Every structure is written in structure tokens, then in C-alpha cells.
Amino acid sequence: MKSLKVLPSQIANMIAAGEVVLRPASVVKELMENAIDAGATQVNVIITDSGRSLVQVIDNGVGMSPSDAVLCFERHATSKIATAEDLQEILSYGFRGEALASIAAVSEITLKTRRANDETATQVRVSAGAQAKTSSVSAPVGSSFAVRDLFYNTPARRKFLKSDTVELKHIVEEFTRIAITRPEVAFTLSSNGKEIFSLKSAKSLKYRIQDLLGASMIGELVDVQGESSILKVSGFVGKPDSARKTPGKQYFFVNGRYFRSPYLHKAVMKAYEEMIPEGYTPSYFIFLDIDPKSIDVNIHPTKAEIKFEDDSLVFQILSAMVRETLGRNSFGASIDFDTENVPELPELGRNFSEYRGLSTPTPTFNPEFNPFDSPSETPVSTKPSGGYPSYPRIPDREEDYSRLFEDIPVQKEYNLLIVKGKYILYPVASGIMVVNVPRARERILYDKYLQALAADEPVSQVALFPIQIELDVEQCLLLSEHSGLLTKLGFDLAIEGQNTVVVNGIPESYNPDSGKIEAMIGDILYILSEEGSSLPEIMRQRIAQRFATLGASNAVSLVTKAEAQQLIDTLFASEHAELTASGRKIVSILSVEDIEKLF
Ligand SMILES: Nc1ncnc2c1ncn2[C@@H]1O[C@H](COP(=O)(O)OP(=O)(O)O)[C@@H](O)[C@H]1O
Ligand SMILES: [Mg+2]
């Protein structure tokens, strides 16, 4: 082994940069936090090329002296803590004194700064390893940090950056997290000369959320307030009926600092138990106030995670307070107690004799039921009656599909039966073939989408009377990032302004009912956010699969026998007619023996 050496500071800073500065959004975060720590009431963020060329943050805070303007780029230079005790009572954003040193190690920075009583401003230019160049310039009170050519000297890092839209999305995310915590501070964000946000100083959190995320978000929220001896909780949580499958807006803050916590997320979800369907998530903006001594914000380089002294207690208090809020707003109560007034359902045992002797009981069928909701669904035959049509038991066994059609008699008319638009019964030599229509459609769409995505051939489309849907900035970015893919799948979407999508066309097989379009966009966003960042090859298959499932559940219902026949023909033209892409059975045979067993 070589002998021990203390690392030169430039290398130490580059190593630290690897932890603190992951992407342009990290620079936005650190500079915005410094601006707020400096008491700014106006903070402007200017971005070029999603932060690759420029991240600039201009504030009207206290500014720095000429010597501090140089010193601030030194590692462990901080004005925020002086003693070990200070570390226990941190209320400022920064304190580690390494952000600026780290950023300077991987970029070129120009700082202009002036205090209120100084006549001139100081300009300092630093770049990796080089001596800082100082000069005297004129500039308003406050500080302006311009960070150029991020990662110019670390090509691996630069390569690791995602597309412009993804990087911009991260920037918007960081900007939002900080802007939410300081409603009284005015913020702007512009990208390539275009304004994304212009947030005036707001009277309260509510107005800030409205400016950031749109007025419709406000209507979906209720106040949460509560206090215990160790913890104060405030903010907003979403009404249960506004919970979505799309990952909405979930924010935790502790003592004014954003943090993420899968653990406390569970506490919130627990409060919503039985109020929202599985797989749905409410939005929330939850602020925790707690004695700074009882948390450790120093466990994560960018302070994105927090350690609570007693996290299970925080879990319980938070969950109880959210539950209480929901109960007070009678969402919970109505679900817990309303069963008293629900008319009693007839029990089969008691009423069965009335049905006997009448014509075959019509299977009860829940139109809301979507067999594709749960991927781990049990086969039709073993599902208890209720949601499913009560078909006779279909034995689960392998069928020889290749020989299926050999002995079908030639028919002049369509020799088939459509049941509830959902199943097609088709006579075959050995009995009756039952085709699950949504699954058949899923297979057909999967094949089609996979081909559309692989070749540059979009699937056919129907034009709609344009439908406008309000989204937030991030959702719009997600749609535009994947616009090429969506076009191939047959969608015609246009983004207007920062937060509107106009739906001009949808794939041919989709239901053009305008009432369903908004939910469809929600589903698309959900799929893109989950699958959009996987490797291209895997993504193609997954996207084809997810959109096939979506398309099948969104399809117009099957009415005519001609359509049914066409569906069967197309299905059996597929190489894998028997299974969906997710491996579920499409076709079953009800054999003569099965039928005989019924009697
Ligand atoms: N926008 C700003 N206005 C005034 N002072 C600043 C500003 N940004 C940074 N500083 C000074 O530079 C120091 C170092 O900043 P930084 O490297 O982010 O470390 P930290 O925020 O952890 O103290 C801060 O403690 C502060 O004194
Ligand atoms: Mg800082």
C-alpha cells in the first residue's frame, strides 16, 4: 500500500461534490437555500439548458463582505454554526459549509455580492482548482451566483445526466419544495428565457400552493392541525375522493425543511385506510414542528432524509392527527358509520327458493369491476361470486389451441354469443370456447403497440373535439418528454402554456367519451412516471404492456357479432393468442364433460 497522504483540497471538494451535487437541480437547491438563509425576500432563478450551461440565483439578501465573498468557497466555511452546540439547534438550511466549495469544484462560478452599507459590490470568479479572481463592480444589494458549465471537468457525471426535460423536472421539483416552505418570499423561475413560475409574496401557505400547483389543487385539500407535547403538525391533506392513482403531490417538511420519508408516508396512508381504494394516494403538504434537538438532519449529504429521535411515536401521532382531521371533515365517519342505513342485502340462503324454478338466474355483474386492476388476480373459476359473472367452474388446464379451429363447422351466420360485452362464447368440437374480451384486446393491442414502438409507424387514431385538461408543470414536462412515444401509440396531445394539455386525438380503439379522457391522461402520467426511466428496450415492452392494459380497459364495449368475430380472428392471428403479455389466460374451453357436470 502507498503511504498515507492528506488529499489536496481540490480533490476533497470533488469527492464532496459527488455527494452534494448530483445534478443541476442540486445547485438550484443549495443556492436557493443560501439565498433564504441570507434573509432574501425576492429570489430569482435563471436556468439555461436545464442547468447544464447556467444556473443563476439572484437574491436581495444581506450580501457578503469582500473577504467573505472569497472565503465562502472554502470548504467548511459557514457563517451558520460556530460551536458543536449550534449543530443541535439548526434552523437554517445550510450549516455544513460545503455546498459552495463542492459546486465550485465542478463548475465555473461568478459571484457578485454587496451589503447594504457597501458602496460597491464584489465580484469573485472561481473555477476548479484556480485562484479566485476578485474585482470591484456595481451591483444591487444582495448576491448573485452564476454557475456555468456544470460537470465540465467530470465527464462521467455529465454523461449521467438525463434528458433536458428530466433535468428541468428535477429543478422544478426542488424549486417547488423550497417555494412552499416560504410563502412570504417572492420567487421566479425561468428556463431558456421563458418564465415558468412568478410567485408573488403570498399571505399564506394556501395561496402559495395555489400559485404553484393551480387552484383546482386547493379545492381538494383540507386543513390538518394538531399539537402534542413533542410534535406540532400543520398543513393540508387531500380529501379522500381526490386521491389518484397518479403519484400526486406528497410533501413532508420538518422545521421548514423538505424531507422524504417512506416511513411517515405509511403513517399518512394508514390514516386513509378504507377511505381510498388500494393503489390510490392522496396529496398532502405536511409540516412538522419539533424540537431541533430531537432530530438529526445531518445523516444525509443533501439533508433529504431526517432521523427522528423516536420515529415510531412521530408515526403514531401523525397518523392519528391526519385520521382525526379526515374524521372531523366527516369523510372517515361517513365510511365508518353509514353502514347502518344501507338496506340489507338479501342472503342467498334465505331467498334461494324463490329463484328456483324460474329461468336461469341472470349473473349479477358489477360494471365497475375491472379485472385488470389487480395483477395477481385469481382465475375466474375460483373467485367468489359478487364481482364476477357467475359462470360455471372452468377447469384450469392446458388447451391445445393450435387444433382448435380444425373442426369448426362452416357457418353462414356468426355462430357465437356475446355475454355482457365481456365474453364471447364460440362453439368448438370439444365444447364451448370462452374468450375473455378485455384480455383478448389487451393481447391484440400489445402486439400492435410493440410493433408501433419498434418500427416508426404510429397506430391509427381518431380525432377528437379538442379537450383541455389542466395539469401541473411537472406533469406537462413528463408528457412532453415522452411525446414521441405517445404519438406512436396514437395519441395527439399538445402542451399549451405551462400547465394545460390539449387532447386532439386518441388511439382508434380507445373510448372517445370525453368524460373518460381526463382519467385516461391520469393513467398515462402514472404509467410514464413508473416506466419512463427504464432502459429503452425494457421500456418499450413495459410501455406496450401497460398501454395495452389501459387501452383494453378504456375500449368501447363490444356490441355486434361482426365485431366479436373480428376480434377472434385478430386474436388468433397473434402468435400468442392464449395469454396476455402479463401471462393471463385469454381463452378457456368449457368441455362437454364440464357441461354435463352441471346437471
Ligand atoms: N446568497 C448568499 N448571501 C449571503 N451569504 C451567502 C450566500 N450564499 C452563501 N453565503 C455565505 O457562504 C457560506 C457558505 O455557504 P455554503 O457553502 O452553502 O455553506 P452553508 O450554507 O452550509 O453555510 C454561508 O454560510 C454564508 O455565510
Ligand atoms: Mg448552503
CSV table of C-alpha atoms in Angstrom, one decimal, residues 26-361:
chain,number,residue,atom,x,y,z
A,26,SER,CA,-28.9,20.2,-6.6
A,27,VAL,CA,-27.2,23.5,-7.4
A,28,VAL,CA,-30.6,25.2,-7.6
A,29,LYS,CA,-31.4,23.8,-4.2
A,30,GLU,CA,-28.2,24.8,-2.5
A,31,LEU,CA,-28.2,28.3,-4.0
A,32,MET,CA,-31.9,28.9,-3.2
A,33,GLU,CA,-31.4,27.8,0.4
A,34,ASN,CA,-28.4,30.1,0.8
A,35,ALA,CA,-30.5,33.0,-0.5
A,36,ILE,CA,-33.2,32.3,2.0
A,37,ASP,CA,-30.7,31.9,4.8
A,38,ALA,CA,-29.4,35.3,3.8
A,39,GLY,CA,-32.8,36.8,4.6
A,40,ALA,CA,-33.8,37.4,1.0
A,41,THR,CA,-37.4,38.4,0.2
A,42,GLN,CA,-37.0,38.0,-3.5
A,43,VAL,CA,-35.2,35.1,-5.2
A,44,ASN,CA,-34.9,34.7,-8.9
A,45,VAL,CA,-33.7,31.5,-10.5
A,46,ILE,CA,-32.5,31.6,-14.1
A,47,ILE,CA,-31.8,28.4,-16.0
A,48,THR,CA,-30.2,27.7,-19.4
A,49,ASP,CA,-30.2,24.3,-21.0
A,50,SER,CA,-31.8,22.7,-18.0
A,51,GLY,CA,-28.9,23.9,-15.9
A,52,ARG,CA,-26.1,22.4,-18.0
A,53,SER,CA,-24.9,25.8,-19.2
A,54,LEU,CA,-26.2,28.1,-16.5
A,55,VAL,CA,-27.8,28.1,-13.1
A,56,GLN,CA,-28.1,31.5,-11.7
A,57,VAL,CA,-29.7,32.6,-8.4
A,58,ILE,CA,-30.1,36.2,-7.6
A,59,ASP,CA,-31.3,37.4,-4.2
A,60,ASN,CA,-31.8,40.6,-2.3
A,61,GLY,CA,-30.5,39.2,1.0
A,62,VAL,CA,-27.8,40.6,3.3
A,63,GLY,CA,-24.9,40.1,0.9
A,64,MET,CA,-21.2,39.5,1.8
A,65,SER,CA,-18.1,41.5,2.6
A,66,PRO,CA,-15.3,41.3,0.0
A,67,SER,CA,-13.4,38.9,2.2
A,68,ASP,CA,-16.4,36.6,2.9
A,69,ALA,CA,-17.1,36.6,-0.9
A,70,VAL,CA,-13.8,34.8,-1.4
A,71,LEU,CA,-13.9,32.7,1.8
A,72,CYS,CA,-17.4,31.3,1.1
A,73,PHE,CA,-15.9,29.0,-1.5
A,74,GLU,CA,-13.6,27.4,1.0
A,75,ARG,CA,-14.6,24.0,2.4
A,76,HIS,CA,-16.2,24.2,5.9
A,77,ALA,CA,-16.7,28.0,5.5
A,78,THR,CA,-20.0,28.7,7.1
A,79,SER,CA,-21.5,31.6,9.0
A,80,LYS,CA,-24.3,29.4,10.3
A,81,ILE,CA,-22.6,27.4,13.1
A,82,ALA,CA,-19.7,28.2,15.3
A,83,THR,CA,-19.9,25.6,18.1
A,84,ALA,CA,-20.8,22.0,18.5
A,85,GLU,CA,-23.9,23.0,20.4
A,86,ASP,CA,-25.1,25.1,17.5
A,87,LEU,CA,-25.2,21.9,15.5
A,88,GLN,CA,-28.0,20.7,17.7
A,89,GLU,CA,-30.2,23.7,17.2
A,90,ILE,CA,-30.0,24.2,13.5
A,91,LEU,CA,-32.9,26.1,12.0
A,92,SER,CA,-31.1,27.5,8.9
A,93,TYR,CA,-31.0,25.4,5.7
A,94,GLY,CA,-27.2,25.2,5.4
A,95,PHE,CA,-24.6,24.6,8.0
A,96,ARG,CA,-22.1,22.2,6.6
A,97,GLY,CA,-20.3,24.9,4.7
A,98,GLU,CA,-19.5,22.6,1.8
A,99,ALA,CA,-22.1,23.4,-0.8
A,100,LEU,CA,-20.3,26.3,-2.5
A,101,ALA,CA,-16.9,24.5,-2.3
A,102,SER,CA,-18.4,21.4,-3.9
A,103,ILE,CA,-20.2,23.3,-6.6
A,104,ALA,CA,-17.0,25.3,-7.4
A,105,ALA,CA,-15.1,22.1,-7.7
A,106,VAL,CA,-17.2,21.0,-10.7
A,107,SER,CA,-18.1,24.3,-12.5
A,108,GLU,CA,-17.2,27.9,-13.0
A,109,ILE,CA,-18.9,30.4,-10.7
A,110,THR,CA,-19.2,34.1,-10.8
A,111,LEU,CA,-20.4,35.7,-7.6
A,112,LYS,CA,-21.5,39.3,-7.3
A,113,THR,CA,-22.4,40.5,-3.9
A,114,ARG,CA,-23.0,43.7,-2.0
A,115,ARG,CA,-24.1,44.6,1.5
A,116,ALA,CA,-26.5,47.5,2.2
A,117,ASN,CA,-23.8,49.7,3.5
A,118,ASP,CA,-21.1,49.0,0.9
A,119,GLU,CA,-20.6,51.4,-1.9
A,120,THR,CA,-19.5,48.9,-4.5
A,121,ALA,CA,-20.1,45.2,-5.0
A,122,THR,CA,-17.5,42.5,-5.0
A,123,GLN,CA,-17.2,40.2,-8.0
A,124,VAL,CA,-15.4,36.8,-7.5
A,125,ARG,CA,-14.8,34.3,-10.2
A,126,VAL,CA,-13.7,30.8,-9.2
A,127,SER,CA,-13.2,27.7,-11.2
A,128,ALA,CA,-11.9,24.3,-10.2
A,129,GLY,CA,-8.5,24.5,-8.6
A,130,ALA,CA,-7.7,28.0,-9.9
A,131,GLN,CA,-7.0,31.1,-7.7
A,132,ALA,CA,-10.2,33.2,-7.2
A,133,LYS,CA,-10.2,36.4,-9.2
A,134,THR,CA,-11.7,39.4,-7.4
A,135,SER,CA,-12.7,42.8,-8.7
A,136,SER,CA,-15.0,45.6,-7.7
A,137,VAL,CA,-18.2,46.1,-9.7
A,138,SER,CA,-21.5,47.7,-9.4
A,139,ALA,CA,-24.5,45.6,-8.4
A,140,PRO,CA,-27.6,45.8,-6.3
A,141,VAL,CA,-27.7,44.8,-2.6
A,142,GLY,CA,-27.8,41.0,-2.2
A,143,SER,CA,-26.0,38.2,-4.0
A,144,SER,CA,-25.9,36.7,-7.5
A,145,PHE,CA,-24.4,33.3,-8.0
A,146,ALA,CA,-23.9,32.3,-11.7
A,147,VAL,CA,-22.9,28.7,-12.0
A,148,ARG,CA,-21.7,27.8,-15.6
A,149,ASP,CA,-20.7,24.6,-17.3
A,150,LEU,CA,-21.6,22.2,-14.6
A,151,PHE,CA,-19.5,19.0,-14.6
A,152,TYR,CA,-17.2,20.3,-17.4
A,153,ASN,CA,-14.3,18.6,-15.6
A,154,THR,CA,-16.2,15.4,-14.6
A,155,PRO,CA,-17.4,13.9,-17.9
A,156,ALA,CA,-18.8,10.8,-16.2
A,157,ARG,CA,-21.1,12.9,-14.2
A,158,ARG,CA,-22.1,14.9,-17.2
A,159,LYS,CA,-22.9,11.8,-19.1
A,160,PHE,CA,-25.0,10.5,-16.2
A,161,LEU,CA,-27.4,13.5,-16.6
A,162,LYS,CA,-30.8,12.7,-18.1
A,163,SER,CA,-32.6,14.4,-20.9
A,164,ASP,CA,-33.3,18.2,-20.7
A,165,THR,CA,-36.9,17.6,-19.7
A,166,VAL,CA,-36.0,15.2,-16.9
A,167,GLU,CA,-33.3,17.6,-15.5
A,168,LEU,CA,-35.7,20.5,-15.7
A,169,LYS,CA,-38.3,18.4,-14.0
A,170,HIS,CA,-35.9,17.9,-11.1
A,171,ILE,CA,-35.2,21.6,-11.0
A,172,VAL,CA,-39.0,22.4,-10.8
A,173,GLU,CA,-39.3,19.9,-8.0
A,174,GLU,CA,-36.5,21.4,-5.9
A,175,PHE,CA,-37.8,24.9,-6.6
A,176,THR,CA,-41.3,23.9,-5.6
A,177,ARG,CA,-40.2,22.2,-2.3
A,178,ILE,CA,-38.4,25.4,-1.3
A,179,ALA,CA,-41.0,27.9,-2.5
A,180,ILE,CA,-43.7,26.0,-0.5
A,181,THR,CA,-41.8,26.5,2.7
A,182,ARG,CA,-41.5,30.3,2.3
A,183,PRO,CA,-44.8,31.7,1.1
A,184,GLU,CA,-43.7,35.2,2.2
A,185,VAL,CA,-40.7,35.2,-0.1
A,186,ALA,CA,-41.3,36.0,-3.8
A,187,PHE,CA,-39.7,33.6,-6.3
A,188,THR,CA,-39.3,33.4,-10.0
A,189,LEU,CA,-38.0,30.6,-12.2
A,190,SER,CA,-37.2,30.9,-15.8
A,191,SER,CA,-35.8,28.4,-18.3
A,192,ASN,CA,-34.2,29.4,-21.6
A,193,GLY,CA,-35.7,32.8,-21.3
A,194,LYS,CA,-39.2,31.5,-20.7
A,195,GLU,CA,-40.9,32.2,-17.3
A,196,ILE,CA,-42.1,29.0,-15.6
A,197,PHE,CA,-43.1,30.5,-12.3
A,198,SER,CA,-43.5,34.0,-11.0
A,199,LEU,CA,-44.6,33.7,-7.4
A,200,LYS,CA,-45.6,36.8,-5.5
A,201,SER,CA,-45.1,37.0,-1.8
A,202,ALA,CA,-48.2,35.1,-0.5
A,203,LYS,CA,-50.3,35.7,2.5
A,204,SER,CA,-50.3,32.0,3.5
A,205,LEU,CA,-49.3,28.6,2.5
A,206,LYS,CA,-52.6,28.1,0.8
A,207,TYR,CA,-52.1,30.9,-1.6
A,208,ARG,CA,-48.5,29.7,-2.3
A,209,ILE,CA,-49.8,26.1,-3.1
A,210,GLN,CA,-52.4,27.7,-5.3
A,211,ASP,CA,-49.8,29.7,-7.2
A,212,LEU,CA,-47.6,26.7,-7.6
A,213,LEU,CA,-50.0,23.9,-8.3
A,214,GLY,CA,-53.2,25.5,-9.5
A,215,ALA,CA,-56.5,26.5,-8.0
A,216,SER,CA,-58.0,23.0,-8.5
A,217,MET,CA,-55.5,21.6,-6.0
A,218,ILE,CA,-56.8,23.9,-3.3
A,219,GLY,CA,-60.3,22.5,-3.6
A,220,GLU,CA,-59.0,19.1,-3.0
A,221,LEU,CA,-57.4,19.8,0.4
A,222,VAL,CA,-58.5,20.1,4.0
A,223,ASP,CA,-56.6,21.7,6.9
A,224,VAL,CA,-54.7,19.5,9.2
A,225,GLN,CA,-53.7,20.9,12.6
A,226,GLY,CA,-52.7,19.3,15.8
A,227,GLU,CA,-50.3,19.5,18.6
A,228,SER,CA,-48.9,17.1,21.1
A,229,SER,CA,-46.2,17.6,23.7
A,230,ILE,CA,-43.4,16.6,21.3
A,231,LEU,CA,-44.8,17.5,17.9
A,232,LYS,CA,-46.8,20.1,16.1
A,233,VAL,CA,-48.5,19.2,12.8
A,234,SER,CA,-49.9,21.6,10.3
A,235,GLY,CA,-50.6,21.9,6.6
A,236,PHE,CA,-53.1,20.2,4.3
A,237,VAL,CA,-54.1,16.8,3.3
A,238,GLY,CA,-56.2,15.7,0.3
A,239,LYS,CA,-59.8,14.8,0.6
A,240,PRO,CA,-60.1,11.0,0.1
A,241,ASP,CA,-62.1,11.3,-3.1
A,242,SER,CA,-59.4,13.3,-4.7
A,243,ALA,CA,-56.8,10.6,-4.2
A,244,ARG,CA,-55.4,9.4,-7.5
A,245,LYS,CA,-53.6,6.5,-9.0
A,246,THR,CA,-51.2,9.1,-10.4
A,247,PRO,CA,-48.4,9.9,-7.9
A,248,GLY,CA,-49.8,13.2,-6.8
A,249,LYS,CA,-48.1,15.8,-4.6
A,250,GLN,CA,-46.7,14.4,-1.3
A,251,TYR,CA,-44.6,16.7,0.8
A,252,PHE,CA,-43.2,16.5,4.3
A,253,PHE,CA,-41.4,19.3,5.9
A,254,VAL,CA,-39.7,19.4,9.3
A,255,ASN,CA,-38.9,22.7,10.9
A,256,GLY,CA,-39.4,24.3,7.4
A,257,ARG,CA,-37.1,21.8,5.6
A,258,TYR,CA,-38.4,19.4,3.0
A,259,PHE,CA,-37.6,15.8,3.6
A,260,ARG,CA,-38.7,12.4,2.2
A,261,SER,CA,-39.8,9.6,4.4
A,262,PRO,CA,-41.3,6.4,3.1
A,263,TYR,CA,-41.9,5.5,6.8
A,264,LEU,CA,-44.1,8.6,7.6
A,265,HIS,CA,-45.8,8.2,4.2
A,266,LYS,CA,-47.1,4.9,5.6
A,267,ALA,CA,-48.4,6.8,8.6
A,268,VAL,CA,-50.4,9.1,6.4
A,269,MET,CA,-51.6,6.2,4.3
A,270,LYS,CA,-52.7,4.4,7.4
A,271,ALA,CA,-54.9,7.3,8.3
A,272,TYR,CA,-56.7,6.9,4.9
A,273,GLU,CA,-57.2,3.2,5.4
A,274,GLU,CA,-60.6,2.1,4.0
A,275,MET,CA,-61.3,5.6,2.7
A,276,ILE,CA,-59.5,5.3,-0.6
A,277,PRO,CA,-59.1,2.4,-3.0
A,278,GLU,CA,-55.9,0.4,-2.9
A,279,GLY,CA,-53.2,1.8,-5.1
A,280,TYR,CA,-54.5,5.4,-4.7
A,281,THR,CA,-52.5,8.1,-3.0
A,282,PRO,CA,-53.8,11.4,-1.6
A,283,SER,CA,-51.8,14.6,-2.0
A,284,TYR,CA,-50.5,16.1,1.2
A,285,PHE,CA,-48.4,19.0,2.5
A,286,ILE,CA,-47.5,18.2,6.0
A,287,PHE,CA,-45.4,20.5,8.2
A,288,LEU,CA,-43.9,19.0,11.4
A,289,ASP,CA,-42.5,21.3,14.1
A,290,ILE,CA,-40.3,19.5,16.5
A,291,ASP,CA,-37.5,20.4,18.9
A,292,PRO,CA,-34.4,20.6,16.7
A,293,LYS,CA,-32.5,18.7,19.4
A,294,SER,CA,-34.7,15.6,18.8
A,295,ILE,CA,-33.9,15.3,15.1
A,296,ASP,CA,-30.8,14.7,13.1
A,297,VAL,CA,-30.7,16.4,9.8
A,298,ASN,CA,-27.1,15.5,9.3
A,299,ILE,CA,-27.5,11.9,8.2
A,300,HIS,CA,-27.7,12.6,4.5
A,301,PRO,CA,-25.3,14.7,2.4
A,302,THR,CA,-28.1,16.8,0.9
A,303,LYS,CA,-30.2,16.6,4.1
A,304,ALA,CA,-33.0,14.9,2.2
A,305,GLU,CA,-33.6,12.5,5.0
A,306,ILE,CA,-34.1,13.1,8.6
A,307,LYS,CA,-33.6,11.0,11.7
A,308,PHE,CA,-36.2,11.4,14.4
A,309,GLU,CA,-35.3,10.5,18.0
A,310,ASP,CA,-38.5,8.5,18.4
A,311,ASP,CA,-39.8,7.8,15.0
A,312,SER,CA,-42.5,5.3,15.9
A,313,LEU,CA,-44.0,7.9,18.2
A,314,VAL,CA,-44.0,10.5,15.4
A,315,PHE,CA,-45.6,7.9,13.2
A,316,GLN,CA,-48.4,7.3,15.6
A,317,ILE,CA,-49.1,10.9,16.4
A,318,LEU,CA,-49.0,11.9,12.7
A,319,SER,CA,-51.3,9.1,11.7
A,320,ALA,CA,-53.8,9.9,14.5
A,321,MET,CA,-53.8,13.6,13.7
A,322,VAL,CA,-54.5,13.0,10.0
A,323,ARG,CA,-57.1,10.4,10.8
A,324,GLU,CA,-58.7,12.9,13.1
A,325,THR,CA,-58.7,15.6,10.5
A,326,LEU,CA,-60.4,13.3,8.0
A,327,GLY,CA,-62.9,12.2,10.6
A,328,ARG,CA,-63.7,15.8,11.6
A,329,ASN,CA,-64.4,16.5,7.9
A,330,SER,CA,-66.7,13.5,8.1
A,331,PHE,CA,-65.0,11.6,5.3
A,332,GLY,CA,-63.9,8.9,7.7
A,333,ALA,CA,-67.1,9.0,9.8
A,334,SER,CA,-69.4,8.5,6.8
A,335,ILE,CA,-67.5,5.5,5.8
A,336,ASP,CA,-67.3,4.0,9.3
A,337,PHE,CA,-70.9,4.6,10.4
A,338,ASP,CA,-73.0,4.8,7.3
A,339,THR,CA,-73.5,1.0,7.0
A,340,GLU,CA,-76.3,1.3,9.5
A,341,ASN,CA,-78.5,2.9,6.9
A,342,VAL,CA,-77.6,0.7,4.0
A,343,PRO,CA,-80.6,-1.6,3.1
A,344,GLU,CA,-79.9,-5.1,3.9
A,345,LEU,CA,-78.9,-7.3,1.0
A,346,PRO,CA,-80.9,-10.4,0.5
A,347,GLU,CA,-79.0,-13.5,1.5
A,348,LEU,CA,-78.8,-16.3,-0.9
A,349,GLY,CA,-79.7,-19.0,1.7
A,350,ARG,CA,-82.9,-17.3,2.6
A,351,ASN,CA,-84.1,-16.3,-0.8
A,352,PHE,CA,-82.8,-19.1,-2.9
A,353,SER,CA,-86.1,-21.0,-3.1
A,354,GLU,CA,-87.8,-18.0,-4.7
A,355,TYR,CA,-85.4,-18.2,-7.6
A,356,ARG,CA,-85.6,-21.9,-8.0
A,357,GLY,CA,-87.7,-23.0,-10.9
A,358,LEU,CA,-87.6,-19.6,-12.5
A,359,SER,CA,-85.5,-19.1,-15.6
A,360,THR,CA,-81.7,-19.3,-15.1
A,361,PRO,CA,-80.6,-16.6,-12.7
